[in-house]
Short mmCIF file of C-alpha atoms and ligand atoms in Angstrom, two decimals:
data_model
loop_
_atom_site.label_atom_id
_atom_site.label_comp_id
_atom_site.label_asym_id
_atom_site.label_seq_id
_atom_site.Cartn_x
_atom_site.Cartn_y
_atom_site.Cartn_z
CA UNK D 1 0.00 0.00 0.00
CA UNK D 2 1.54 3.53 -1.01
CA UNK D 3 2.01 6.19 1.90
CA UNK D 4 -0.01 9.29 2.20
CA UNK D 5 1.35 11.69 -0.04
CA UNK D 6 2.10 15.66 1.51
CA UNK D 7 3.48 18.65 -0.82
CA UNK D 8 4.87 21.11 1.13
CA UNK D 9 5.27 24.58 -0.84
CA UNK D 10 8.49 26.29 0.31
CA UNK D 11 12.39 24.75 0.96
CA UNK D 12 13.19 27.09 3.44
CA UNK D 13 13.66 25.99 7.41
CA UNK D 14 10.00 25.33 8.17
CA UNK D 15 9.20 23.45 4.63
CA UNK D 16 12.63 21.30 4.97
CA UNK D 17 12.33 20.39 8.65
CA UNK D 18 9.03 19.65 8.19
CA UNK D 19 9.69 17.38 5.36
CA UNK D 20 11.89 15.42 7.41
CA UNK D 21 9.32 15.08 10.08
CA UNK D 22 6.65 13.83 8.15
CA UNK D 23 8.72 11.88 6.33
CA UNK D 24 9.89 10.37 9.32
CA UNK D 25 6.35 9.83 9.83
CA UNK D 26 5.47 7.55 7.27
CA UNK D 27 4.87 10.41 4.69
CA UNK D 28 5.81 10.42 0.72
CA UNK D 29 6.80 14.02 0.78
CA UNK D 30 7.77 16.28 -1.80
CA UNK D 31 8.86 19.90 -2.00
CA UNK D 32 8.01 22.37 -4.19
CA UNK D 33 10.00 25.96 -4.60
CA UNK D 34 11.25 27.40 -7.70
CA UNK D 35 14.80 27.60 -6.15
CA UNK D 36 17.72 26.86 -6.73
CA UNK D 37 17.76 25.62 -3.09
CA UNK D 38 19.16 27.11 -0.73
CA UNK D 39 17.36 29.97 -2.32
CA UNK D 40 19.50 32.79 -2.17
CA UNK D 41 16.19 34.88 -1.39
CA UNK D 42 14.70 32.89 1.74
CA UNK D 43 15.35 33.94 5.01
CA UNK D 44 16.85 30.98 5.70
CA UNK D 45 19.38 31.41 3.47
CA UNK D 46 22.06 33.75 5.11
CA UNK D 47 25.71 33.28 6.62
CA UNK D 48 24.12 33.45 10.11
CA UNK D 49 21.30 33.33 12.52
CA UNK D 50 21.27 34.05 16.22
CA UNK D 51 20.71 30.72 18.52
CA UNK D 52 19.30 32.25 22.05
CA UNK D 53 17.15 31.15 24.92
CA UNK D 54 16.58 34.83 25.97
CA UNK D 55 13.06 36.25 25.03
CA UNK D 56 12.34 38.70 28.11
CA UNK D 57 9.40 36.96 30.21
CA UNK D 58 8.47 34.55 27.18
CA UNK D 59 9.37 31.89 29.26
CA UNK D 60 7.13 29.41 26.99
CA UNK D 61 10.42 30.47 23.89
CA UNK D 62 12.74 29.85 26.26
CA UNK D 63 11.65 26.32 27.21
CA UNK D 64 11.41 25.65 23.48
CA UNK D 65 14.90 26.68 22.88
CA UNK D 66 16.41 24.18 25.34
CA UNK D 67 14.45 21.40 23.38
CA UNK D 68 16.28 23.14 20.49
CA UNK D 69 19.85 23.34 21.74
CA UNK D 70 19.50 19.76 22.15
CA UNK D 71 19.08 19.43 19.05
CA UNK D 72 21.28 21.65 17.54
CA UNK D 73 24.35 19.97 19.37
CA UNK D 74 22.63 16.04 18.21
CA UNK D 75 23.02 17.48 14.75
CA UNK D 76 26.24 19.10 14.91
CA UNK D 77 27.52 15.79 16.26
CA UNK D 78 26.42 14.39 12.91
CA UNK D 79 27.77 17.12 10.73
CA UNK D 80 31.29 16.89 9.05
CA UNK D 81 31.58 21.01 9.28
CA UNK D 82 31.29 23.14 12.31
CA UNK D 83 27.99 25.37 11.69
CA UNK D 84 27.09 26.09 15.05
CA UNK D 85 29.47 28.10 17.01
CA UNK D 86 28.10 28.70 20.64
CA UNK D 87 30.03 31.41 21.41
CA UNK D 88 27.85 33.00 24.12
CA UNK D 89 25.31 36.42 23.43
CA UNK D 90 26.10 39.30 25.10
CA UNK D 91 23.65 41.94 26.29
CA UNK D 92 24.39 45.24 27.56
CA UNK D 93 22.52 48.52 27.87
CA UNK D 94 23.34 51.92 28.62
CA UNK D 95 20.80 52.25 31.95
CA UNK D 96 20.60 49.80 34.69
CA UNK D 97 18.79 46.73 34.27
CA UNK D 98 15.04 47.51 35.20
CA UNK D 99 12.05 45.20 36.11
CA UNK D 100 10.35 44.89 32.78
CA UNK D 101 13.27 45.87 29.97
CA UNK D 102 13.73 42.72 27.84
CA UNK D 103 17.15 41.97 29.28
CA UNK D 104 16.51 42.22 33.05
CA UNK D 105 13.29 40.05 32.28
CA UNK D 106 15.55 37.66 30.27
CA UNK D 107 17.87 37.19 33.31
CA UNK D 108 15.47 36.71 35.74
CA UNK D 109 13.88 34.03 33.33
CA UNK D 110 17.63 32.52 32.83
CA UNK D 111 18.68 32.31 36.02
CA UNK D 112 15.05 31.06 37.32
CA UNK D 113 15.73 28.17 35.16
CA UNK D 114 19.53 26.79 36.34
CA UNK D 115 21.43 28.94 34.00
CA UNK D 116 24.13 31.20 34.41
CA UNK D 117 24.15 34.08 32.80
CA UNK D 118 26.74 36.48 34.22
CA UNK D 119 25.76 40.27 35.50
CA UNK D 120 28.87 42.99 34.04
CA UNK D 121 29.03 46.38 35.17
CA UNK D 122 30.87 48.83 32.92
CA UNK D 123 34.50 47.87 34.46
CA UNK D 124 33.91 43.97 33.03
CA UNK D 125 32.40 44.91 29.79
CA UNK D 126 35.35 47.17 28.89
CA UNK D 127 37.72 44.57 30.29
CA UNK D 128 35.82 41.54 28.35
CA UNK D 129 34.54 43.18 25.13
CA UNK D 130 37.01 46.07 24.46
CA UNK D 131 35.07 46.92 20.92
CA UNK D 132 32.28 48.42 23.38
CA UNK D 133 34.55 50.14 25.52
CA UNK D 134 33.59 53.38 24.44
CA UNK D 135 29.61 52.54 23.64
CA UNK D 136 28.96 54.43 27.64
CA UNK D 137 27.74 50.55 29.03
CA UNK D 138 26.67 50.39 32.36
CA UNK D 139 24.91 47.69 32.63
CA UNK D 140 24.25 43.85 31.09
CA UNK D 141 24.80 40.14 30.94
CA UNK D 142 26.76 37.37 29.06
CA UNK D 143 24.84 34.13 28.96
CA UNK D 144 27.22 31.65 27.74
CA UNK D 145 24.41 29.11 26.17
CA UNK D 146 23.94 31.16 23.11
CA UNK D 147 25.59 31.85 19.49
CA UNK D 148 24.69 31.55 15.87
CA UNK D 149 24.34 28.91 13.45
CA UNK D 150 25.76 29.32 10.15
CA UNK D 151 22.39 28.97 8.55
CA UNK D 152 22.50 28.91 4.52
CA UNK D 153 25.13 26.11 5.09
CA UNK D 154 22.61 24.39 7.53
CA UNK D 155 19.92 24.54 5.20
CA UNK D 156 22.62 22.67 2.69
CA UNK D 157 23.24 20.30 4.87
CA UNK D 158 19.06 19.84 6.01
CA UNK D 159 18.36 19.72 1.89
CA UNK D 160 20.93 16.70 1.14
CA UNK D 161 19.77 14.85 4.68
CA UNK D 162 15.91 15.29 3.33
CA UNK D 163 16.97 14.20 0.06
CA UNK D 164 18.72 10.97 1.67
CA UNK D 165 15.86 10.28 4.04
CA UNK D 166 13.86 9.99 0.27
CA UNK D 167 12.04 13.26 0.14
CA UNK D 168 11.57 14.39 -3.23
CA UNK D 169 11.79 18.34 -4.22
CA UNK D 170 10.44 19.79 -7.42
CA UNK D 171 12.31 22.92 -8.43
CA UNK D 172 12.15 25.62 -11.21
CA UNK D 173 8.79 26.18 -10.97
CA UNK D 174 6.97 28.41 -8.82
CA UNK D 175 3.19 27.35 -7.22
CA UNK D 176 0.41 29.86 -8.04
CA UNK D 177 -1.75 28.46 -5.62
CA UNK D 178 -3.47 25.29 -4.01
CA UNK D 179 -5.13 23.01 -5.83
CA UNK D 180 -8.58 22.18 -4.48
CA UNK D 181 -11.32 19.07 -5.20
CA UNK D 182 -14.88 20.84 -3.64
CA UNK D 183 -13.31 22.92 -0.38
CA UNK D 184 -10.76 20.48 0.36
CA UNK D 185 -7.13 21.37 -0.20
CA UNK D 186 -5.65 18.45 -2.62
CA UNK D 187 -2.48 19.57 -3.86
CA UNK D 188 -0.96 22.62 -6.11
CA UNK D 189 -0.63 24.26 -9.43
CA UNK D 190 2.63 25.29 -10.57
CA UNK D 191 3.01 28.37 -12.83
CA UNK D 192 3.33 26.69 -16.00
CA UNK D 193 -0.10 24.78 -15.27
CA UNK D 194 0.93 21.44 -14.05
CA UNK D 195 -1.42 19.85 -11.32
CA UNK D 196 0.53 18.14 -8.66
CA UNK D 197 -2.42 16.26 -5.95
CA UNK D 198 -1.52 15.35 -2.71
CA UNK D 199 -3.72 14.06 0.59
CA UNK D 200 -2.25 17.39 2.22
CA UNK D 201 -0.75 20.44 1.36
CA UNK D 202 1.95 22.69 4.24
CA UNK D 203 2.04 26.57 2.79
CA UNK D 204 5.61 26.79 4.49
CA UNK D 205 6.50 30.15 1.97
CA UNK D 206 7.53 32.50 4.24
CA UNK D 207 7.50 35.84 3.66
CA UNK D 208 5.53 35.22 0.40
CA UNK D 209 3.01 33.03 1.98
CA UNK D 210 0.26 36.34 2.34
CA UNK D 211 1.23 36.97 -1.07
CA UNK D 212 0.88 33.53 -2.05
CA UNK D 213 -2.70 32.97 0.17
CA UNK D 214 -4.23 36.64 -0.09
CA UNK D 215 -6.96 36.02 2.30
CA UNK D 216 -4.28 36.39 5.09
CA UNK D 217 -2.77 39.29 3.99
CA UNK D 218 -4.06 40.92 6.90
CA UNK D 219 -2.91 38.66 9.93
CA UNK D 220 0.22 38.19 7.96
CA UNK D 221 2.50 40.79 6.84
CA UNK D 222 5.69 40.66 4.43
CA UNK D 223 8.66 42.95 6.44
CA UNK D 224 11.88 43.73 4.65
CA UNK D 225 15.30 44.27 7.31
CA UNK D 226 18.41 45.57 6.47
CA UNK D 227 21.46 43.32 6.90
CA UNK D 228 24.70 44.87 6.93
CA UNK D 229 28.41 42.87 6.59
CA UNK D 230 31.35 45.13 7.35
CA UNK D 231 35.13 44.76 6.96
CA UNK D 232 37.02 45.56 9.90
CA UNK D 233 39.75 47.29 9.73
CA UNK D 234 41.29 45.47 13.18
CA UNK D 235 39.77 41.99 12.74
CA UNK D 236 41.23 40.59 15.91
CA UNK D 237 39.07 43.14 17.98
CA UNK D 238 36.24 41.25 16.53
CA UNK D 239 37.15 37.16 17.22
CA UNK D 240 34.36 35.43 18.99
CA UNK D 241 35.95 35.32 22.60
CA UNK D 242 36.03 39.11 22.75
CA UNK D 243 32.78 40.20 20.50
CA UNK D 244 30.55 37.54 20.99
CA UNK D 245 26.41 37.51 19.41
CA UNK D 246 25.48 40.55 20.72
CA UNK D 247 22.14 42.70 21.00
CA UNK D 248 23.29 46.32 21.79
CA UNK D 249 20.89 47.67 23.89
CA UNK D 250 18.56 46.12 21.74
CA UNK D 251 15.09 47.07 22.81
CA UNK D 252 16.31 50.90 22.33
CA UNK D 253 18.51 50.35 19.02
CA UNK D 254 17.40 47.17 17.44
CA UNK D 255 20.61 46.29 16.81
CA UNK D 256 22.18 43.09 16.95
CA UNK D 257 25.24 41.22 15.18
CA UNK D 258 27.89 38.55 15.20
CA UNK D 259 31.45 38.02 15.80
CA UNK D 260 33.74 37.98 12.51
CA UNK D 261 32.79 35.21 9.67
CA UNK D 262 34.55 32.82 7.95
CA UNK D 263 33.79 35.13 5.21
CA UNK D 264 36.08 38.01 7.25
CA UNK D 265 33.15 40.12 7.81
CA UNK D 266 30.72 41.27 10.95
CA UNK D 267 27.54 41.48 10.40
CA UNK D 268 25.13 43.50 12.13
CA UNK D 269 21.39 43.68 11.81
CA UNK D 270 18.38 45.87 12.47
CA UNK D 271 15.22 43.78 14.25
CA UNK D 272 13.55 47.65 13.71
CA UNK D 273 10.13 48.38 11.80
CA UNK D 274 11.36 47.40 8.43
CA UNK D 275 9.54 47.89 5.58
CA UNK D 276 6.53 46.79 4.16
CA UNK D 277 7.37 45.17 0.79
CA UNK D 278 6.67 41.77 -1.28
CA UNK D 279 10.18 39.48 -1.19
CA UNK D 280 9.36 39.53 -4.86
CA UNK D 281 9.77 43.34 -5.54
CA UNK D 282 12.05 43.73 -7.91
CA UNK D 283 13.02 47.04 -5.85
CA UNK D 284 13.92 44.67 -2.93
CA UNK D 285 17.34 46.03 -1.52
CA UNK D 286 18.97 47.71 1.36
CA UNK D 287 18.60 51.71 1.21
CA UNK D 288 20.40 54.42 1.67
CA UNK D 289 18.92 56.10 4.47
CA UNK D 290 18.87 52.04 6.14
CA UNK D 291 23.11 52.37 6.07
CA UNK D 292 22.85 56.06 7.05
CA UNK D 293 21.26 54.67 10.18
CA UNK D 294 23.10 51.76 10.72
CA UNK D 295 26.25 54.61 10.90
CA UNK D 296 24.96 56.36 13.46
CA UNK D 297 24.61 53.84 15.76
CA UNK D 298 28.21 52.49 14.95
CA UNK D 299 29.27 56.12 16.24
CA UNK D 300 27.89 56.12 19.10
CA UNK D 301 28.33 52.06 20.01
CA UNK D 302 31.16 50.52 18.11
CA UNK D 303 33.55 53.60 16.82
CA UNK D 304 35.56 51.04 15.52
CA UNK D 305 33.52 49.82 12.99
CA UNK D 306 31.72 53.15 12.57
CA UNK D 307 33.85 53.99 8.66
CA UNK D 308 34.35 50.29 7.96
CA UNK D 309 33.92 49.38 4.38
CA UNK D 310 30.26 47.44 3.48
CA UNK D 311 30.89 44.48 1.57
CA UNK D 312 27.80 43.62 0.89
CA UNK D 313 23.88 44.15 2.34
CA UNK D 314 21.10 42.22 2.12
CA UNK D 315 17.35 42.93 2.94
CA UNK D 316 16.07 39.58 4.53
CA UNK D 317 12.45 39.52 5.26
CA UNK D 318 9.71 38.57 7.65
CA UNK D 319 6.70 36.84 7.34
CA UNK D 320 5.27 39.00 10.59
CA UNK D 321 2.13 38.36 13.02
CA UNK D 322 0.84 41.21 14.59
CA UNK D 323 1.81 39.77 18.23
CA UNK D 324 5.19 38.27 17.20
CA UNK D 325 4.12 34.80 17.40
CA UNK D 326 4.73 31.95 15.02
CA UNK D 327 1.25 31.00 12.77
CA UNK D 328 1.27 27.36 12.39
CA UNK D 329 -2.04 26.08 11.76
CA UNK D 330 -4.87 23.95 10.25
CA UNK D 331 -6.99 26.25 7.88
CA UNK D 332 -10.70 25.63 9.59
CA UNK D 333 -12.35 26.57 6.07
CA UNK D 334 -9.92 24.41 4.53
CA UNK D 335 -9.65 20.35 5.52
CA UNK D 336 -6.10 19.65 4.16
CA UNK D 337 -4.23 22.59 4.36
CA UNK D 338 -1.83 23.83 6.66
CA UNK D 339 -0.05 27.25 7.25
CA UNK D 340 3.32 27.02 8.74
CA UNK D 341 4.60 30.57 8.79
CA UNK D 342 4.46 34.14 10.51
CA UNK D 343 8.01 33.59 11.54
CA UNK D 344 8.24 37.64 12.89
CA UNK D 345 11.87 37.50 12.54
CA UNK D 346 13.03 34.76 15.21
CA UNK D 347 12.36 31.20 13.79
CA UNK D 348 15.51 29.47 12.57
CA UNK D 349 16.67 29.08 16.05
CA UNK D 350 14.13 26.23 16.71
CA UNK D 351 15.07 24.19 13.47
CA UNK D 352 15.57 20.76 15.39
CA UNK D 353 12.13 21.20 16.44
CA UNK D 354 9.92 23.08 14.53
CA UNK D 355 9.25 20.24 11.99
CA UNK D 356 7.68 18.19 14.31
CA UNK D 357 5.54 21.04 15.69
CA UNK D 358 4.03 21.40 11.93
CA UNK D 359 3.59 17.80 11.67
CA UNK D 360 1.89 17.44 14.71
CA UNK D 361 -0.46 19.91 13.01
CA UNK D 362 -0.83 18.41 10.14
CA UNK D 363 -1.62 15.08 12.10
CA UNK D 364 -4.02 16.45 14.48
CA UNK D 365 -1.85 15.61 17.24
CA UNK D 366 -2.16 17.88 20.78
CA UNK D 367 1.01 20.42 20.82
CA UNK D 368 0.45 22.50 23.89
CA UNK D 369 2.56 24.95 21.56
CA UNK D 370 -0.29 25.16 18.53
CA UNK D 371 -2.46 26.88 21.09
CA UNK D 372 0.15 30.23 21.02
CA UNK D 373 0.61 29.46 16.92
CA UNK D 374 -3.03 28.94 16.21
CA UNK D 375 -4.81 30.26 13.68
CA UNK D 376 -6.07 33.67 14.71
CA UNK D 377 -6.87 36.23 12.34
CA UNK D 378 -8.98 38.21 14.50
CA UNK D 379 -5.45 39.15 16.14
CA UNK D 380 -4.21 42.93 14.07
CA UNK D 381 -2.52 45.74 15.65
CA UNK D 382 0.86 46.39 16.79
CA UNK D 383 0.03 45.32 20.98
CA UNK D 384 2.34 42.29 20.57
CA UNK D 385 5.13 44.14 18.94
CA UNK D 386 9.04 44.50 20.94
CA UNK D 387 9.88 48.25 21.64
CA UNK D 388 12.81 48.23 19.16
CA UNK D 389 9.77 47.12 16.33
CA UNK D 390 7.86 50.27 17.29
CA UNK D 391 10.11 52.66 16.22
CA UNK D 392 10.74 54.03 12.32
C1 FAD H 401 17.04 40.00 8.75
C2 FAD H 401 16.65 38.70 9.39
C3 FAD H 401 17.36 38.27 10.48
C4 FAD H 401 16.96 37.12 11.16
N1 FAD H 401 17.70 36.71 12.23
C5 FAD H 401 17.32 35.59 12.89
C6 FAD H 401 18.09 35.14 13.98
O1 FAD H 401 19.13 35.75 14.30
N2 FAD H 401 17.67 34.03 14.64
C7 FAD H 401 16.54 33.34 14.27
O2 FAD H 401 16.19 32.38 14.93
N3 FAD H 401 15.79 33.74 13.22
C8 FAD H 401 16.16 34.85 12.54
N4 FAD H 401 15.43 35.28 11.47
C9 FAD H 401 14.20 34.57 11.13
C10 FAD H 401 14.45 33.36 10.26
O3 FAD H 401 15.28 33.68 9.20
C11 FAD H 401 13.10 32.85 9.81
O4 FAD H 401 12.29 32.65 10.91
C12 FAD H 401 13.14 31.57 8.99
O5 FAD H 401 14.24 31.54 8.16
C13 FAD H 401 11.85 31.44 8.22
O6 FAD H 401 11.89 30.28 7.45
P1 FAD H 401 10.76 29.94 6.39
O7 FAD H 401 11.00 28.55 5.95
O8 FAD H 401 9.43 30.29 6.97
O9 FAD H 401 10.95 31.00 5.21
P2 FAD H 401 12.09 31.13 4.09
O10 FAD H 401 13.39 30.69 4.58
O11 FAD H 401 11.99 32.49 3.55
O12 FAD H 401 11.65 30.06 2.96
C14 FAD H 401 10.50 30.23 2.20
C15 FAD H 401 10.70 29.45 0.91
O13 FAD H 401 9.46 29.46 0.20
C16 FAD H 401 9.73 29.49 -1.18
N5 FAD H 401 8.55 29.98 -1.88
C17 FAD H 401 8.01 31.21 -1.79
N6 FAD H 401 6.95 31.31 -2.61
C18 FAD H 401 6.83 30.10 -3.23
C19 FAD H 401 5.94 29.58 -4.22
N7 FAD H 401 4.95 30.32 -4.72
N8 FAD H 401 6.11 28.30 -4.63
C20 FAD H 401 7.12 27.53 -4.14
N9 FAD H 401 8.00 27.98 -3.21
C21 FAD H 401 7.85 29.25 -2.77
C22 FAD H 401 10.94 30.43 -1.30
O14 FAD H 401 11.64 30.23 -2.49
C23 FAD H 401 11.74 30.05 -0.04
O15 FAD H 401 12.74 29.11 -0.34
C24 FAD H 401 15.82 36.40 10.74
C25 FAD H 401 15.12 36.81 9.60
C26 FAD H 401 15.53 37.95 8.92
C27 FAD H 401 14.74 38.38 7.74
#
């Protein structure tokens, strides 16, 4: 007897994992994105994502991420190249730690739960991080469990373990929607017509999943960021052991970045409003007045980096919920469809465990988590959004 069949529309860290899940599972899978794979324009696809367990009082993310580390150290076990470097995050701020701020909540949380992040006044952040000695720190933390995963080469390595474990992808051709028999969702149609049925279809598109699935183009909203990779001029200052994952007073700046690359660069991000754009803009890019900012706060943070040659940008985008929470759910006017997306900007971290999460949806099987990722329309406004997301 053949197995159930699933398409999944999207090879990017939700489709992929969830792929091998299902797959897992019992599942004939396959994959469908126009590619080539990694694409070069998914989210997934960069030289590095941040790996934390600190999300301010969102204790139920935290939790989740110590499931994940698991997992990320059971797979880099496995792996022939190092990808995940766990080199610590580091979070300081300019006033003293106060009840509610994301990173006094994030200690509390931490520490609540048996780990050890470590309190610096500005005496041990100068001493420890001397990039920041002149960014007027007075207050922070270093949690060691923490760091980045190299994640375009993860998803390489993800794509040929799915393709081993016998999942099959279909590439150079784009789907232009579901395919339906009466209301029930029974596979897809690819842009140059062809039909492809399945017993149940995972929307797993990111960012172009409201363009993709217009009726949520209100609960789910396509954000571009600016990425920035800069050359420093005094590399050394910038080796993991003294510039570790950082979020620089984050709430107030929104910016965050990494020690130096392989690739000899640091890159620094903005987790700020963004812009409201289609990934498939043709104008996607990072602007002017998006560098012009990023050089202020260099300034007045990292001096040392503040005239350091770009050598390249990128504008990565979100596929944001209005309160920041993932959407990974059953459509109710839909039997056979499932929407695995509304990433907001802080997904890849839980890659050894969000596949299973959207197969347990696709199942019907309890996930105490699917309550927080449900499917909730009704949900607009900015209430859920972080501080730093608030600002222009
Ligand atoms: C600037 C930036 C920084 C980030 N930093 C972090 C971080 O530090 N830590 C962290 O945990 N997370 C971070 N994230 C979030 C993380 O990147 C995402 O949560 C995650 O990559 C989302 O994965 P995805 O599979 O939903 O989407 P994507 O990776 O974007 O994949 C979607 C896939 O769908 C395909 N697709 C689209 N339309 C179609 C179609 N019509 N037919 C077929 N295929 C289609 C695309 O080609 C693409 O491959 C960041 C995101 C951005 C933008």
């Amino acid at each position: 007897m053949s197995s159930p069949t699933i398409a999944i529309i999207g090879a990017g860290v939700y489709g992929v994992t969830a792929a091998l899940a299902l797959q897992a599972r019992g599942y004939a899978v396959t994959v469908f994105d126009p590619g080539p794979l990694p694409h070069p324009g998914a989210a997934s696809t960069d030289i590095s994502k941040v790996l934390r367990p600190d999300y301010g009082p969102d204790e139920v993310y935290t939790a989740w991420m110590e499931q994940a580390f698991e997992g990320w150290q059971r797979w880099q076990a496995a792996w022939p190249d190092p990808l995940v470097h766990l080199t610590g995050v580091f979070y300081p701020a300019r006033t003293p730690l106060q009840p509610g701020d994301y990173e006094y909540e994030s200690y509390q949380v931490l520490a609540r739960r048996g780990h050890r992040p470590e309190r610096l006044d500005a005496a041990a952040i100068a001493a420890r991080f001397p990039a920041w000695a002149a960014a007027g720190f007075v207050d922070g933390y270093y949690n060691p469990l923490g760091g980045y995963a190299e994640s375009g080469r993860v998803m390489g390595q993800l794509l040929r373990q799915a393709e081993a474990a016998g999942v099959r992808f279909v590439t150079e051709r784009a789907v232009v929607r579901v395919h339906e028999q009466g209301s029930r969702a029974a596979g897809v149609v690819l842009d140059d017509g062809q039909v492809h049925t399945a017993g149940q279809v995972v929307v797993a598109a990111g960012a172009w999943t409201p363009h993709l699935l217009p009726e949520l183009a209100g609960a789910l909203r396509s954000t571009g960021l600016p990425v920035f990779h800069l050359r420093p001029a005094r590399p050394e200052l910038f080796q993991a052991e003294r510039f570790p994952v950082f979020g620089a007073d984050v709430t107030v700046t929104g910016y965050y970045g990494f020690p130096l690359h392989r690739e000899g660069v640091v890159k620094i991000a903005h987790h700020g409003a963004g812009r409201s754009l289609s990934p498939a803009d043709p104008a996607r890019g990072v602007t002017e007045a998006e560098i012009a900012h990023l050089r202020v706060f260099l300034r007045g943070y990292l001096p040392e980096l503040a005239e350091a040659p770009l050598a390249f940008t990128r504008q990565c985008f979100y596929c944001d919920t209005w309160d920041g929470h993932l959407w990974i759910a059953p459509d109710p006017a839909r039997p056979g469809l499932v929407v695995a997306a509304g990433d907001s900007g802080h997904a890849f971290k839980f890659a050894p465990v969000v596949g299973d999460v959207i197969a347990d949806a696709v199942e019907g099987r309890p996930n105490p988590l699917l309550a927080l990722f449900r499917w909730r329309p009704e949900v607009r406004g900015g209430g859920g959004q972080e501080a730093s997301r608030q600002q222009a």
